[in-house]
């Protein structure tokens, strides 16, 4: 081998070795020592109570409690463009849960998405938001989870194709998209606004559902809160691109988040119903703070939206001239409740104010028409029968097209028939398309949620 060749070969070898070392440094994380499961009585009761409220704000129970499973024992399937990922057991079971995790191991998972054994966690666990959670709040969450009843529930294998089933790929994703300490209090805003910002950007992780994602599954920073997709539902835009005919105010948001209903905005359904159920049990001051912060993000086009809502609420029957079938179905199945003037819970909401009808995505309205709206214990919120069994796809399509034309000023939906068929298949497969817990799933009473 000549001198120049040896030099070039040596340089290539050094570069390759450096690349391997760099890749190893990016991917490798050490395992943290196992600990004996802490005794529940070793945690301060006030700290556990605080952790209970924080877990409700973070919606932990619904993401980590599968149908037919025990609370926090994992196994919930999360559908992604790359395959299905199953949530894990976060009870203090020593073998299959987090019972052997130290507080440091728990905090590393929250902040960096790495488990105690050093494995990278898929970002369906929203640690890209949990990086903003304070040490104090992480400590309270740890105390709460470590005082739950241990459940033996081994993790289910994720159903991902190559290369997404390789954990080293997550390290590359983090290098591109995971940012630490992104939340900064705004000194120009009130303490309540800043509290809301801290919760929304952190533990409540609202953007995880309400922000569209790029091809690699990361939230698009340039479109924060512009609407996203989750569990065959569309999470509406909650910024100034909101299609709500009537603008969201802090008071309306508070009522909706706290009780799952507001007369100008309708009833929380699907995953949002679970969020409202959890928020019904936390301090009202935290819900109010979230509402104050979010109202500040969605008011830029308030005047236009309010005018549009007022016009829609008195829209005439012109739509019937071009959709007689839809008009007939509406008159037979909907009008007596939605135009009968009866009070809640039997009276229907004003459809001229419906975000679902004005939305660019018809999925939520399809789900509501097929599944209905179930009664909420202790609440005077609307109830509505589901029409999945009494209407075929053609009739549902005719009805929805009529509602869109009569009660909104938006163009007709495209691909509506496919959306209806997909929704029916989802229901047949047993996936969650309504707010009920489903057969066998443990429903957590807000009065009992998180009690030691």
C-alpha positions as CSV (number, residue, x, y, z in Angstrom):
1,X,0.0,0.0,0.0
2,X,1.4,3.3,-1.0
3,X,1.9,6.3,1.4
4,X,-1.1,8.4,0.1
5,X,-3.4,5.4,0.1
6,X,-2.4,4.6,3.7
7,X,-3.1,8.2,4.7
8,X,-6.5,8.2,3.0
9,X,-7.4,4.8,4.6
10,X,-6.3,6.1,8.0
11,X,-8.5,9.2,7.7
12,X,-11.5,7.2,6.6
13,X,-10.9,4.8,9.5
14,X,-10.7,7.7,12.0
15,X,-13.9,9.3,10.6
16,X,-15.7,6.0,10.8
17,X,-14.6,5.4,14.4
18,X,-15.5,9.0,15.3
19,X,-19.0,8.5,13.7
20,X,-19.5,5.2,15.7
21,X,-18.4,6.9,18.9
22,X,-20.7,9.9,18.3
23,X,-23.6,7.6,17.4
24,X,-23.0,5.5,20.6
25,X,-22.9,8.7,22.7
26,X,-26.2,9.8,21.2
27,X,-28.0,6.5,21.6
28,X,-26.6,5.0,24.8
29,X,-28.1,5.8,28.2
30,X,-27.0,4.0,31.3
31,X,-29.4,1.9,33.4
32,X,-30.2,3.4,36.8
33,X,-30.0,1.2,39.9
34,X,-33.2,-0.5,41.0
35,X,-34.7,0.4,44.4
36,X,-37.0,-1.5,46.7
37,X,-40.6,-0.2,46.1
38,X,-41.1,2.6,48.6
39,X,-43.7,2.1,51.3
40,X,-46.9,4.1,50.5
41,X,-46.8,5.6,54.1
42,X,-43.4,7.0,53.4
43,X,-44.9,9.8,51.3
44,X,-46.5,12.9,52.7
45,X,-50.3,12.8,52.3
46,X,-50.4,16.4,51.0
47,X,-47.8,15.6,48.4
48,X,-49.8,12.6,47.2
49,X,-52.9,14.7,46.9
50,X,-51.0,17.2,44.9
51,X,-49.8,14.4,42.6
52,X,-53.3,13.2,42.2
53,X,-54.4,16.5,40.9
54,X,-51.4,16.8,38.6
55,X,-52.0,13.3,37.2
56,X,-55.6,14.3,36.4
57,X,-54.4,17.4,34.6
58,X,-52.0,15.2,32.7
59,X,-54.8,12.8,31.8
60,X,-52.5,9.9,33.0
61,X,-55.3,7.5,33.9
62,X,-56.9,7.5,30.4
63,X,-53.6,6.9,28.5
64,X,-52.4,4.2,30.9
65,X,-55.7,2.3,31.6
66,X,-56.8,-0.1,28.9
67,X,-60.4,-1.4,28.4
68,X,-60.9,-4.2,30.8
69,X,-57.6,-3.3,32.6
70,X,-56.8,-2.0,36.1
71,X,-56.1,1.6,36.6
72,X,-52.7,2.8,35.4
73,X,-51.7,-0.7,34.3
74,X,-51.0,0.2,30.7
75,X,-51.9,-1.6,27.5
76,X,-53.7,1.2,25.8
77,X,-53.1,1.0,22.0
78,X,-52.0,4.2,20.4
79,X,-52.4,4.2,16.6
80,X,-49.6,6.1,14.8
81,X,-48.6,6.4,11.1
82,X,-45.8,4.0,11.9
83,X,-47.8,1.3,13.7
84,X,-49.3,0.7,17.1
85,X,-47.6,1.6,20.4
86,X,-49.0,0.3,23.7
87,X,-48.8,2.4,26.9
88,X,-46.9,0.9,29.8
89,X,-47.7,-0.1,33.4
90,X,-47.1,2.8,35.7
91,X,-48.3,1.2,38.9
92,X,-45.6,0.4,41.6
93,X,-45.5,-3.3,40.7
94,X,-41.8,-4.3,41.1
95,X,-41.6,-6.6,38.1
96,X,-43.9,-5.2,35.4
97,X,-44.4,-1.6,36.6
98,X,-42.3,1.2,38.0
99,X,-42.0,-0.1,41.6
100,X,-38.2,-0.4,41.3
101,X,-37.8,3.1,39.9
102,X,-36.1,5.8,42.0
103,X,-37.4,9.3,41.8
104,X,-34.3,10.1,39.6
105,X,-35.3,7.4,37.2
106,X,-38.9,8.7,37.1
107,X,-37.7,12.3,36.4
108,X,-35.4,11.1,33.6
109,X,-38.3,9.4,31.9
110,X,-40.4,12.6,32.2
111,X,-37.6,14.9,31.0
112,X,-35.7,12.8,28.5
113,X,-37.9,9.9,27.6
114,X,-35.6,7.2,28.9
115,X,-36.7,4.4,31.2
116,X,-34.9,3.0,34.2
117,X,-33.2,0.4,32.1
118,X,-31.8,3.0,29.7
119,X,-34.2,2.4,26.8
120,X,-35.5,5.3,24.8
121,X,-39.3,5.7,25.1
122,X,-41.4,6.5,22.1
123,X,-42.7,10.0,22.0
124,X,-46.3,8.9,22.2
125,X,-45.4,9.4,25.8
126,X,-45.3,13.2,25.5
127,X,-42.0,13.9,27.2
128,X,-41.5,16.7,24.7
129,X,-44.0,18.5,26.9
130,X,-43.1,17.0,30.2
131,X,-39.6,18.6,29.9
132,X,-41.4,21.7,31.2
133,X,-42.7,20.1,34.4
134,X,-40.9,21.3,37.5
135,X,-38.9,19.2,39.9
136,X,-41.5,19.8,42.6
137,X,-44.4,18.6,40.4
138,X,-42.4,15.5,39.2
139,X,-41.9,14.7,42.9
140,X,-45.6,14.9,43.6
141,X,-46.5,12.7,40.6
142,X,-43.9,10.2,41.7
143,X,-45.4,10.1,45.2
144,X,-48.9,9.7,43.8
145,X,-48.0,6.8,41.4
146,X,-46.0,5.0,44.1
147,X,-49.0,4.9,46.4
148,X,-51.3,3.3,43.8
149,X,-52.2,-0.4,44.1
150,X,-49.5,-2.5,42.3
151,X,-50.8,-4.4,39.3
152,X,-48.9,-7.2,37.5
153,X,-49.4,-6.3,33.9
154,X,-46.4,-7.1,31.5
155,X,-45.9,-4.7,28.7
156,X,-47.4,-5.6,25.3
157,X,-45.1,-5.7,22.3
158,X,-45.4,-2.7,20.0
159,X,-46.5,-3.4,16.5
160,X,-44.1,-1.4,14.4
161,X,-42.3,-2.1,11.2
162,X,-38.6,-1.6,10.6
163,X,-36.9,0.7,11.2
164,X,-39.4,2.2,13.6
165,X,-39.2,-0.8,15.9
166,X,-35.5,0.0,16.6
167,X,-35.1,2.1,19.7
168,X,-31.9,3.8,18.4
169,X,-34.1,5.6,15.9
170,X,-35.8,7.5,18.8
171,X,-32.5,9.0,19.7
172,X,-32.2,10.5,16.3
173,X,-35.8,11.8,16.6
174,X,-34.9,13.5,20.0
175,X,-31.8,15.0,18.4
176,X,-34.0,16.7,15.9
177,X,-37.1,17.6,17.9
178,X,-36.6,17.3,21.7
179,X,-36.0,20.7,23.4
180,X,-35.5,21.2,27.1
181,X,-36.5,24.1,29.2
182,X,-38.7,25.7,26.5
183,X,-41.2,27.2,29.0
184,X,-40.4,30.6,30.3
185,X,-42.8,32.7,32.4
186,X,-43.8,36.0,30.8
187,X,-43.3,38.9,33.2
188,X,-45.7,41.0,31.2
189,X,-48.6,38.6,32.0
190,X,-50.5,37.9,35.2
191,X,-49.6,35.0,37.6
192,X,-52.8,33.3,36.5
193,X,-51.9,33.5,32.8
194,X,-48.4,32.2,33.5
195,X,-49.8,29.3,35.6
196,X,-52.1,28.4,32.6
197,X,-49.2,28.6,30.2
198,X,-47.1,26.3,32.4
199,X,-49.8,23.7,32.6
200,X,-50.8,23.9,28.9
201,X,-47.3,23.8,27.6
202,X,-46.2,21.1,30.1
203,X,-48.2,18.5,32.0
204,X,-51.6,19.1,30.2
205,X,-49.7,18.7,26.9
206,X,-52.7,20.2,25.0
207,X,-50.5,20.6,21.8
208,X,-50.0,16.9,21.6
209,X,-53.6,16.5,20.3
210,X,-54.3,20.1,19.0
211,X,-51.2,20.6,16.9
212,X,-50.6,18.9,13.5
213,X,-47.5,16.7,13.1
214,X,-44.9,16.4,10.5
215,X,-43.8,13.3,8.5
216,X,-41.7,12.1,11.5
217,X,-44.5,12.5,14.0
218,X,-43.2,15.7,15.7
219,X,-45.5,18.6,16.4
220,X,-45.2,21.4,13.8
221,X,-43.9,24.3,15.8
222,X,-45.1,26.8,13.1
223,X,-48.7,25.5,13.5
224,X,-49.1,25.3,17.2
225,X,-52.7,24.6,18.3
226,X,-53.9,24.6,14.6
227,X,-55.7,21.3,15.0
228,X,-54.6,17.6,15.0
229,X,-55.8,14.1,14.8
230,X,-56.3,11.5,17.6
231,X,-58.1,8.2,18.0
232,X,-60.3,8.8,14.9
233,X,-61.3,12.2,16.2
234,X,-60.2,15.7,15.0
235,X,-58.8,17.9,17.8
236,X,-60.0,21.3,16.7
237,X,-57.8,24.3,16.2
238,X,-57.8,26.3,19.4
239,X,-55.8,29.3,18.2
240,X,-56.9,32.1,15.9
241,X,-57.7,29.5,13.2
242,X,-60.6,28.1,15.3
243,X,-63.7,27.5,13.2
244,X,-66.0,27.9,16.3
245,X,-68.8,30.2,15.2
246,X,-68.8,31.9,18.6
247,X,-65.4,32.9,20.0
248,X,-64.1,31.1,23.0
249,X,-63.9,33.2,26.1
250,X,-62.1,32.3,29.3
251,X,-65.5,31.8,31.0
252,X,-66.7,29.5,28.2
253,X,-63.4,27.5,28.2
254,X,-63.6,27.1,32.0
255,X,-67.2,25.7,31.8
256,X,-66.3,23.4,29.0
257,X,-63.1,22.1,30.5
258,X,-64.6,21.8,34.0
259,X,-68.0,20.3,33.0
260,X,-67.6,19.0,29.4
261,X,-70.3,21.3,28.1
262,X,-71.0,24.9,27.1
263,X,-74.3,26.0,25.4
264,X,-72.4,28.0,22.8
265,X,-69.9,25.2,22.0
266,X,-71.6,21.9,22.7
267,X,-70.5,18.8,24.5
268,X,-67.0,17.3,24.8
269,X,-66.8,14.0,23.1
270,X,-64.2,11.3,22.4
271,X,-60.8,11.9,24.0
272,X,-61.8,15.4,25.0
273,X,-64.6,14.0,27.2
274,X,-61.9,12.1,29.1
275,X,-59.9,15.3,29.6
276,X,-63.0,17.2,30.9
277,X,-63.8,14.3,33.2
278,X,-60.3,14.5,34.7
279,X,-60.4,18.3,35.0
280,X,-63.6,18.1,36.9
281,X,-61.7,16.8,39.9
282,X,-58.8,19.3,40.1
283,X,-58.6,22.7,41.8
284,X,-60.9,25.1,39.9
285,X,-58.0,27.7,40.0
286,X,-55.9,25.5,37.7
287,X,-58.8,25.0,35.2
288,X,-59.4,28.7,35.2
289,X,-55.7,29.4,34.6
290,X,-55.7,27.1,31.6
291,X,-58.8,28.8,30.3
292,X,-57.3,32.3,30.7
293,X,-54.2,31.3,28.8
294,X,-56.0,29.5,26.0
295,X,-58.5,32.3,25.5
296,X,-55.6,34.7,24.9
297,X,-54.5,32.5,22.0
298,X,-57.9,32.2,20.2
299,X,-59.3,35.7,20.1
300,X,-57.7,37.3,17.1
301,X,-60.7,36.7,14.8
302,X,-63.3,36.8,17.5
303,X,-65.4,39.5,15.9
304,X,-65.6,37.8,12.5
305,X,-66.5,34.4,14.1
306,X,-69.2,36.0,16.3
307,X,-70.8,37.6,13.3
308,X,-70.7,34.3,11.4
309,X,-72.3,32.5,14.3
310,X,-75.1,35.0,14.6
311,X,-75.8,34.7,10.8
312,X,-75.7,30.9,11.0
313,X,-78.1,30.7,13.9
314,X,-80.9,32.2,11.9
315,X,-80.0,30.6,8.5
316,X,-83.1,29.8,6.4
317,X,-84.1,26.6,4.8
318,X,-82.4,27.3,1.5
319,X,-80.3,24.1,1.9
320,X,-83.5,22.0,1.7
321,X,-83.9,23.1,-1.9
322,X,-80.8,21.2,-3.0
323,X,-80.9,18.4,-0.4
324,X,-84.5,17.2,0.1
325,X,-83.4,13.8,1.5
326,X,-81.1,15.4,4.1
327,X,-83.8,18.0,5.1
328,X,-86.4,15.2,5.6
329,X,-84.0,13.2,7.8
330,X,-83.3,16.3,9.8
331,X,-87.0,17.1,10.3
332,X,-87.7,13.5,11.4
333,X,-84.7,12.8,13.6
334,X,-83.2,16.1,14.8
335,X,-85.5,19.1,14.6
336,X,-87.8,18.2,17.5
337,X,-84.8,18.4,19.9
338,X,-82.7,21.0,18.3
339,X,-85.5,23.4,17.5
340,X,-88.1,22.4,20.1
341,X,-87.1,24.9,22.7
342,X,-86.9,22.3,25.4
343,X,-84.3,22.9,28.2
344,X,-81.3,20.6,28.8
345,X,-80.8,17.7,29.0
346,X,-83.5,16.9,26.4
347,X,-83.2,20.0,24.3
348,X,-80.6,20.0,21.6
349,X,-77.8,22.6,21.3
350,X,-78.1,25.4,18.7
351,X,-76.6,23.8,15.6
352,X,-75.8,27.2,14.2
353,X,-73.1,27.4,17.0
354,X,-71.7,24.0,16.4
355,X,-67.9,23.8,15.9
356,X,-68.4,20.2,14.5
357,X,-70.5,21.5,11.7
358,X,-68.2,24.4,10.9
359,X,-65.0,22.3,11.1
360,X,-63.0,21.5,8.0
361,X,-62.9,17.8,9.2
362,X,-66.3,16.0,9.5
363,X,-65.1,13.1,11.7
364,X,-66.3,14.5,15.0
365,X,-69.8,15.1,13.6
366,X,-69.9,11.6,12.1
367,X,-68.9,10.0,15.4
368,X,-71.5,12.0,17.3
369,X,-74.3,11.1,14.8
370,X,-73.4,7.4,14.8
371,X,-72.6,7.1,18.6
372,X,-74.9,9.7,20.1
373,X,-74.2,11.7,23.3
374,X,-74.6,9.8,26.6
375,X,-75.9,11.3,29.8
376,X,-73.3,12.5,32.3
377,X,-74.1,11.7,35.9
378,X,-74.8,14.8,37.9
379,X,-74.7,17.2,34.8
380,X,-77.5,18.8,32.8
381,X,-75.6,18.3,29.6
382,X,-77.3,17.2,26.4
383,X,-78.2,13.7,25.6
384,X,-78.7,12.3,22.1
385,X,-79.4,8.8,20.7
386,X,-76.9,7.3,18.3
387,X,-78.1,6.6,14.7
388,X,-75.6,3.9,13.7
389,X,-78.2,1.2,13.6
390,X,-81.1,3.2,12.2
391,X,-79.4,5.1,9.3
392,X,-77.3,3.7,6.5
393,X,-74.2,5.4,5.2
394,X,-76.1,7.2,2.4
395,X,-78.6,8.6,4.9
396,X,-75.9,9.8,7.3
397,X,-74.2,11.4,4.4
398,X,-77.3,13.2,3.2
399,X,-78.0,14.4,6.8
400,X,-74.5,15.7,7.3
401,X,-74.4,17.5,4.0
402,X,-77.7,19.2,4.9
403,X,-76.4,20.3,8.3
404,X,-73.2,21.7,6.7
405,X,-75.2,23.7,4.1
406,X,-77.8,25.0,6.5
407,X,-75.9,25.7,9.7
408,X,-72.5,26.9,8.4
409,X,-71.0,29.2,5.8
410,X,-68.3,26.7,4.9
411,X,-67.9,24.7,1.7
412,X,-69.2,21.2,1.4
413,X,-67.0,18.4,2.8
414,X,-65.1,16.1,0.5
415,X,-64.7,12.4,1.1
416,X,-67.6,12.3,3.5
417,X,-68.7,8.8,2.5
418,X,-65.2,7.4,3.3
419,X,-65.2,9.1,6.6
420,X,-68.5,7.6,7.6
421,X,-67.4,4.1,6.5
422,X,-64.1,4.5,8.4
423,X,-66.0,5.5,11.5
424,X,-68.3,2.5,11.3
425,X,-65.2,0.2,10.9
426,X,-63.6,1.8,14.0
427,X,-66.7,1.1,16.0
428,X,-66.9,-2.4,14.8
429,X,-63.3,-3.0,15.8
430,X,-64.1,-1.9,19.3
431,X,-61.9,1.2,19.3
432,X,-63.0,4.1,21.4
433,X,-65.2,6.6,19.5
434,X,-67.2,8.0,22.4
435,X,-66.6,9.1,26.0
436,X,-67.9,6.0,27.7
437,X,-65.2,3.8,29.1
438,X,-66.3,0.8,27.1
439,X,-66.9,-2.8,28.1
440,X,-64.9,-3.8,31.1
441,X,-62.8,-0.6,31.4
442,X,-62.6,0.7,34.9
443,X,-64.3,4.1,35.2
444,X,-62.6,6.3,37.7
445,X,-65.1,8.2,39.8
446,X,-63.8,11.8,40.1
447,X,-64.6,11.7,43.8
448,X,-62.4,8.7,44.2
449,X,-59.7,9.3,41.6
450,X,-56.3,9.1,43.1
451,X,-57.2,8.4,46.7
452,X,-54.6,6.5,48.6
